[in-house]
Amino acid sequence: GYASFIRHVLPTAVRRGYAVLAMKTLANGRLTDKGEIGRREPIIPARLTIAEALGFAWSLPIASLVLGVDTAEQLHENCAVARQAPALTEADRLALIQRVAAFAGREREYYKS
C-alpha cells in the first residue's frame, strides 16, 4: 500500500521492542462519509464496516489504539466493537486490504507526505 506503515515501519518497531500506538486508524474521518459527501465514495460503510476497520488495527502488534470520539455514545459503541472484535489472520487482513486497495494514495492518506 501507499507508504505502508504496516509493511515499512511496524515490523522494525516491533523488532526493536517499541510499544506502538495506532493513530489515524480511520484516516481522520477520511474513511467515513463525514464531511465528504459528494466529494468521494466513503470507504466506510461502502467497503468496510467500522468494526472491520478497527478489528484490522487491533489485529496488528500494537500496544494501544488511539481512537477519538465525539460523544459518550461513540465511546460505548467503540468499546462494544472492541469486546467483539475477532482475531484476524494474515489472510483476513489481506482480504480487507484488497477490498480497499483502490482507495490508497495521497488523497485519503494526506498525512503520509
XYZ file of N, CA and C in Angstrom:
339
model
N 0.814 -1.195 0.000
C 0.000 0.000 0.000
C 0.848 1.245 0.000
N 0.203 2.342 -0.197
C 0.851 3.654 -0.268
C 1.594 3.955 1.027
N 2.915 4.075 0.965
C 3.748 4.374 2.132
C 3.277 3.583 3.357
N 3.161 2.289 3.202
C 2.538 1.424 4.193
C 3.277 1.387 5.526
N 2.601 1.871 6.552
C 3.124 1.810 7.913
C 3.254 0.357 8.357
N 2.276 -0.455 7.953
C 2.258 -1.863 8.358
C 3.448 -2.623 7.793
N 3.811 -2.338 6.555
C 4.927 -3.055 5.924
C 6.281 -2.413 6.179
N 6.335 -1.094 6.273
C 7.629 -0.414 6.319
C 8.081 0.028 7.709
N 7.163 0.230 8.634
C 7.539 0.765 9.944
C 7.254 -0.221 11.077
N 6.066 -0.777 11.100
C 5.647 -1.625 12.212
C 6.593 -2.799 12.485
N 7.036 -3.541 11.462
C 7.948 -4.666 11.763
C 9.245 -4.229 12.450
N 9.799 -3.104 12.041
C 11.026 -2.599 12.658
C 10.771 -2.171 14.094
N 9.671 -1.478 14.334
C 9.336 -1.029 15.685
C 9.161 -2.223 16.627
N 8.459 -3.235 16.163
C 8.232 -4.431 16.982
C 9.550 -5.144 17.254
N 10.377 -5.278 16.228
C 11.667 -5.947 16.378
C 12.544 -5.227 17.402
N 12.429 -3.893 17.460
C 13.226 -3.111 18.406
C 12.588 -3.018 19.786
N 11.402 -3.621 19.957
C 10.752 -3.646 21.259
C 9.947 -2.405 21.601
N 9.585 -1.607 20.622
C 8.782 -0.411 20.869
C 7.312 -0.766 21.066
N 6.659 -0.054 21.942
C 5.210 -0.189 22.123
C 4.557 0.785 21.147
N 3.915 0.272 20.135
C 3.362 1.090 19.060
C 1.943 1.530 19.388
N 1.689 2.833 19.245
C 0.344 3.381 19.377
C -0.219 3.570 17.980
N -1.389 3.020 17.731
C -2.037 3.190 16.433
C -2.883 4.458 16.477
N -2.637 5.342 15.529
C -3.388 6.595 15.425
C -3.858 6.763 13.986
N -4.822 7.630 13.788
C -5.372 7.900 12.451
C -5.931 6.632 11.824
N -6.458 5.736 12.663
C -6.967 4.459 12.198
C -8.077 4.621 11.170
N -8.883 5.650 11.324
C -9.951 5.929 10.360
C -9.585 7.122 9.480
N -8.274 7.376 9.354
C -7.731 8.434 8.494
C -8.369 9.781 8.784
N -8.514 10.084 10.061
C -9.057 11.376 10.482
C -10.400 11.677 9.823
N -11.248 10.661 9.699
C -12.569 10.817 9.102
C -12.615 10.624 7.601
N -11.479 10.467 6.954
C -11.462 10.325 5.503
C -11.941 8.956 5.021
N -12.119 8.012 5.929
C -12.654 6.709 5.536
C -14.173 6.673 5.612
N -14.743 7.607 6.344
C -16.191 7.640 6.505
C -16.791 8.708 5.607
N -18.098 8.805 5.633
C -18.748 9.826 4.824
C -18.841 11.163 5.542
N -18.266 11.270 6.737
C -18.307 12.534 7.475
C -17.549 13.614 6.711
N -18.234 14.656 6.347
C -17.597 15.786 5.688
C -17.169 15.530 4.272
N -17.492 14.373 3.715
C -17.008 14.057 2.378
C -18.117 13.701 1.399
N -19.345 13.865 1.817
C -20.460 13.520 0.943
C -20.364 14.373 -0.320
N -20.450 13.724 -1.447
C -20.380 14.425 -2.723
C -18.976 14.595 -3.262
N -17.981 14.399 -2.421
C -16.603 14.552 -2.894
C -15.999 13.241 -3.342
N -16.275 12.172 -2.633
C -15.733 10.862 -2.998
C -16.516 9.781 -2.277
N -16.403 8.576 -2.782
C -17.099 7.446 -2.152
C -16.477 7.162 -0.792
N -17.286 7.068 0.255
C -16.711 6.729 1.554
C -16.331 5.248 1.594
N -15.210 4.964 2.191
C -14.786 3.574 2.343
C -15.670 2.890 3.385
N -15.993 3.646 4.454
C -16.900 3.158 5.486
C -18.195 3.944 5.334
N -19.299 3.351 5.077
C -19.634 1.940 5.120
C -19.657 1.250 3.752
N -19.211 1.921 2.681
C -19.324 1.342 1.332
C -18.511 0.058 1.155
N -17.312 0.004 1.702
C -16.433 -1.165 1.509
C -16.140 -1.936 2.783
N -16.106 -1.251 3.907
C -15.813 -1.876 5.205
C -16.752 -1.308 6.254
N -16.952 -2.075 7.295
C -17.650 -1.528 8.455
C -16.598 -0.921 9.387
N -17.049 -0.090 10.293
C -16.119 0.447 11.288
C -15.539 -0.703 12.099
N -16.353 -1.696 12.409
C -15.869 -2.851 13.172
C -14.743 -3.562 12.426
N -14.873 -3.706 11.108
C -13.806 -4.357 10.332
C -12.535 -3.507 10.327
N -12.690 -2.213 10.166
C -11.518 -1.329 10.148
C -10.792 -1.347 11.487
N -11.547 -1.239 12.564
C -10.926 -1.264 13.889
C -10.386 -2.646 14.218
N -11.120 -3.684 13.839
C -10.627 -5.049 14.054
C -9.311 -5.297 13.352
N -9.177 -4.726 12.152
C -7.920 -4.822 11.408
C -6.785 -4.227 12.244
N -6.994 -3.012 12.739
C -5.944 -2.347 13.528
C -5.631 -3.127 14.796
N -6.663 -3.593 15.485
C -6.442 -4.336 16.726
C -5.770 -5.675 16.487
N -5.803 -6.191 15.276
C -5.165 -7.475 14.994
C -3.663 -7.337 14.753
N -3.194 -6.115 14.681
C -1.768 -5.858 14.460
C -1.028 -5.824 15.794
N 0.290 -5.948 15.773
C 1.056 -5.921 17.032
C 1.217 -4.494 17.561
N 0.114 -3.932 18.077
C 0.132 -2.581 18.636
C -0.094 -2.661 20.137
N 0.368 -1.645 20.849
C 0.154 -1.594 22.293
C -1.219 -1.016 22.606
N -1.637 -0.048 21.802
C -2.919 0.602 22.035
C -3.369 1.310 20.765
N -4.670 1.498 20.656
C -5.237 2.225 19.539
C -5.843 3.519 20.077
N -5.373 4.645 19.567
C -5.888 5.944 19.975
C -7.064 6.253 19.060
N -8.254 6.293 19.629
C -9.462 6.458 18.832
C -10.274 7.605 19.409
N -10.346 8.697 18.674
C -11.106 9.846 19.139
C -12.595 9.595 19.057
N -13.321 10.183 19.970
C -14.778 10.095 19.963
C -15.344 11.485 20.204
N -16.533 11.699 19.689
C -17.208 12.979 19.874
C -18.292 12.918 20.945
N -18.787 11.708 21.227
C -19.877 11.563 22.191
C -19.644 10.336 23.064
N -20.355 10.304 24.188
C -20.295 9.129 25.060
C -20.846 7.914 24.329
N -21.850 8.117 23.483
C -22.418 7.017 22.716
C -21.368 6.377 21.807
N -20.547 7.197 21.159
C -19.479 6.657 20.305
C -18.492 5.851 21.140
N -18.176 6.324 22.322
C -17.264 5.590 23.204
C -17.836 4.221 23.544
N -19.121 4.174 23.901
C -19.758 2.894 24.229
C -19.790 1.972 23.015
N -20.068 2.518 21.838
C -20.073 1.714 20.611
C -18.687 1.144 20.332
N -17.656 1.972 20.479
C -16.289 1.514 20.235
C -15.881 0.424 21.225
N -16.293 0.570 22.475
C -15.987 -0.458 23.479
C -16.670 -1.774 23.119
N -17.908 -1.695 22.651
C -18.632 -2.912 22.247
C -17.932 -3.571 21.065
N -17.480 -2.772 20.104
C -16.755 -3.312 18.944
C -15.469 -3.989 19.419
N -14.758 -3.359 20.341
C -13.502 -3.930 20.841
C -13.735 -5.273 21.526
N -14.807 -5.364 22.303
C -15.096 -6.619 23.005
C -15.436 -7.750 22.042
N -16.017 -7.415 20.902
C -16.483 -8.427 19.955
C -15.525 -8.649 18.785
N -14.433 -7.899 18.734
C -13.519 -7.997 17.598
C -12.908 -9.391 17.509
N -13.080 -10.043 16.356
C -12.487 -11.379 16.204
C -10.985 -11.269 15.946
N -10.263 -12.311 16.279
C -8.837 -12.357 15.946
C -8.723 -12.562 14.435
N -7.999 -11.696 13.773
C -7.840 -11.803 12.321
C -6.519 -12.468 11.977
N -6.554 -13.310 10.989
C -5.337 -13.925 10.477
C -4.730 -13.004 9.419
N -3.547 -13.318 8.982
C -2.919 -12.556 7.898
C -3.793 -12.610 6.647
N -4.394 -13.761 6.376
C -5.289 -13.888 5.212
C -6.509 -12.988 5.354
N -7.050 -12.884 6.556
C -8.188 -11.990 6.801
C -7.795 -10.541 6.530
N -6.624 -10.152 7.036
C -6.149 -8.773 6.824
C -5.938 -8.492 5.344
N -5.330 -9.435 4.629
C -5.107 -9.244 3.195
C -6.423 -9.099 2.437
N -7.432 -9.857 2.836
C -8.743 -9.749 2.183
C -9.344 -8.361 2.404
N -9.198 -7.820 3.607
C -9.704 -6.473 3.875
C -8.922 -5.432 3.079
N -7.614 -5.606 2.997
C -6.785 -4.682 2.215
C -7.216 -4.687 0.761
N -7.492 -5.851 0.213
C -7.921 -5.944 -1.188
C -9.231 -5.198 -1.426
N -10.118 -5.209 -0.452
C -11.403 -4.523 -0.603
C -11.262 -3.016 -0.684
N -10.165 -2.471 -0.159
C -9.987 -1.016 -0.151
C -8.761 -0.552 -0.932
N -8.067 -1.462 -1.585
C -6.803 -1.126 -2.265
C -6.947 0.009 -3.274
N -8.066 0.082 -3.947
C -8.254 1.125 -4.956
C -8.281 2.530 -4.355
N -8.450 2.629 -3.060
C -8.544 3.932 -2.404
C -7.213 4.435 -1.847
N -6.171 3.632 -1.910
C -4.882 4.026 -1.338
C -4.315 5.218 -2.099
N -3.598 6.050 -1.385
C -2.936 7.175 -2.029
C -3.072 8.461 -1.249
N -2.486 9.488 -1.785
C -2.375 10.765 -1.110
C -3.702 11.434 -0.767
N -4.725 11.235 -1.573
C -5.997 11.906 -1.314
C -6.575 11.509 0.038
N -6.521 10.243 0.371
C -7.036 9.763 1.662
C -5.967 9.802 2.738
N -4.735 9.517 2.344
C -3.642 9.408 3.314
C -2.726 10.622 3.211
N -3.336 11.803 3.290
C -2.623 13.069 3.127
C -1.512 13.256 4.155
N -1.625 12.627 5.305
C -0.663 12.790 6.392
C 0.614 11.983 6.154
N 0.690 11.237 5.058
C 1.877 10.430 4.749
C 2.762 11.133 3.727
N 2.882 12.410 3.816
C 3.685 13.122 2.804
C 5.131 13.241 3.212
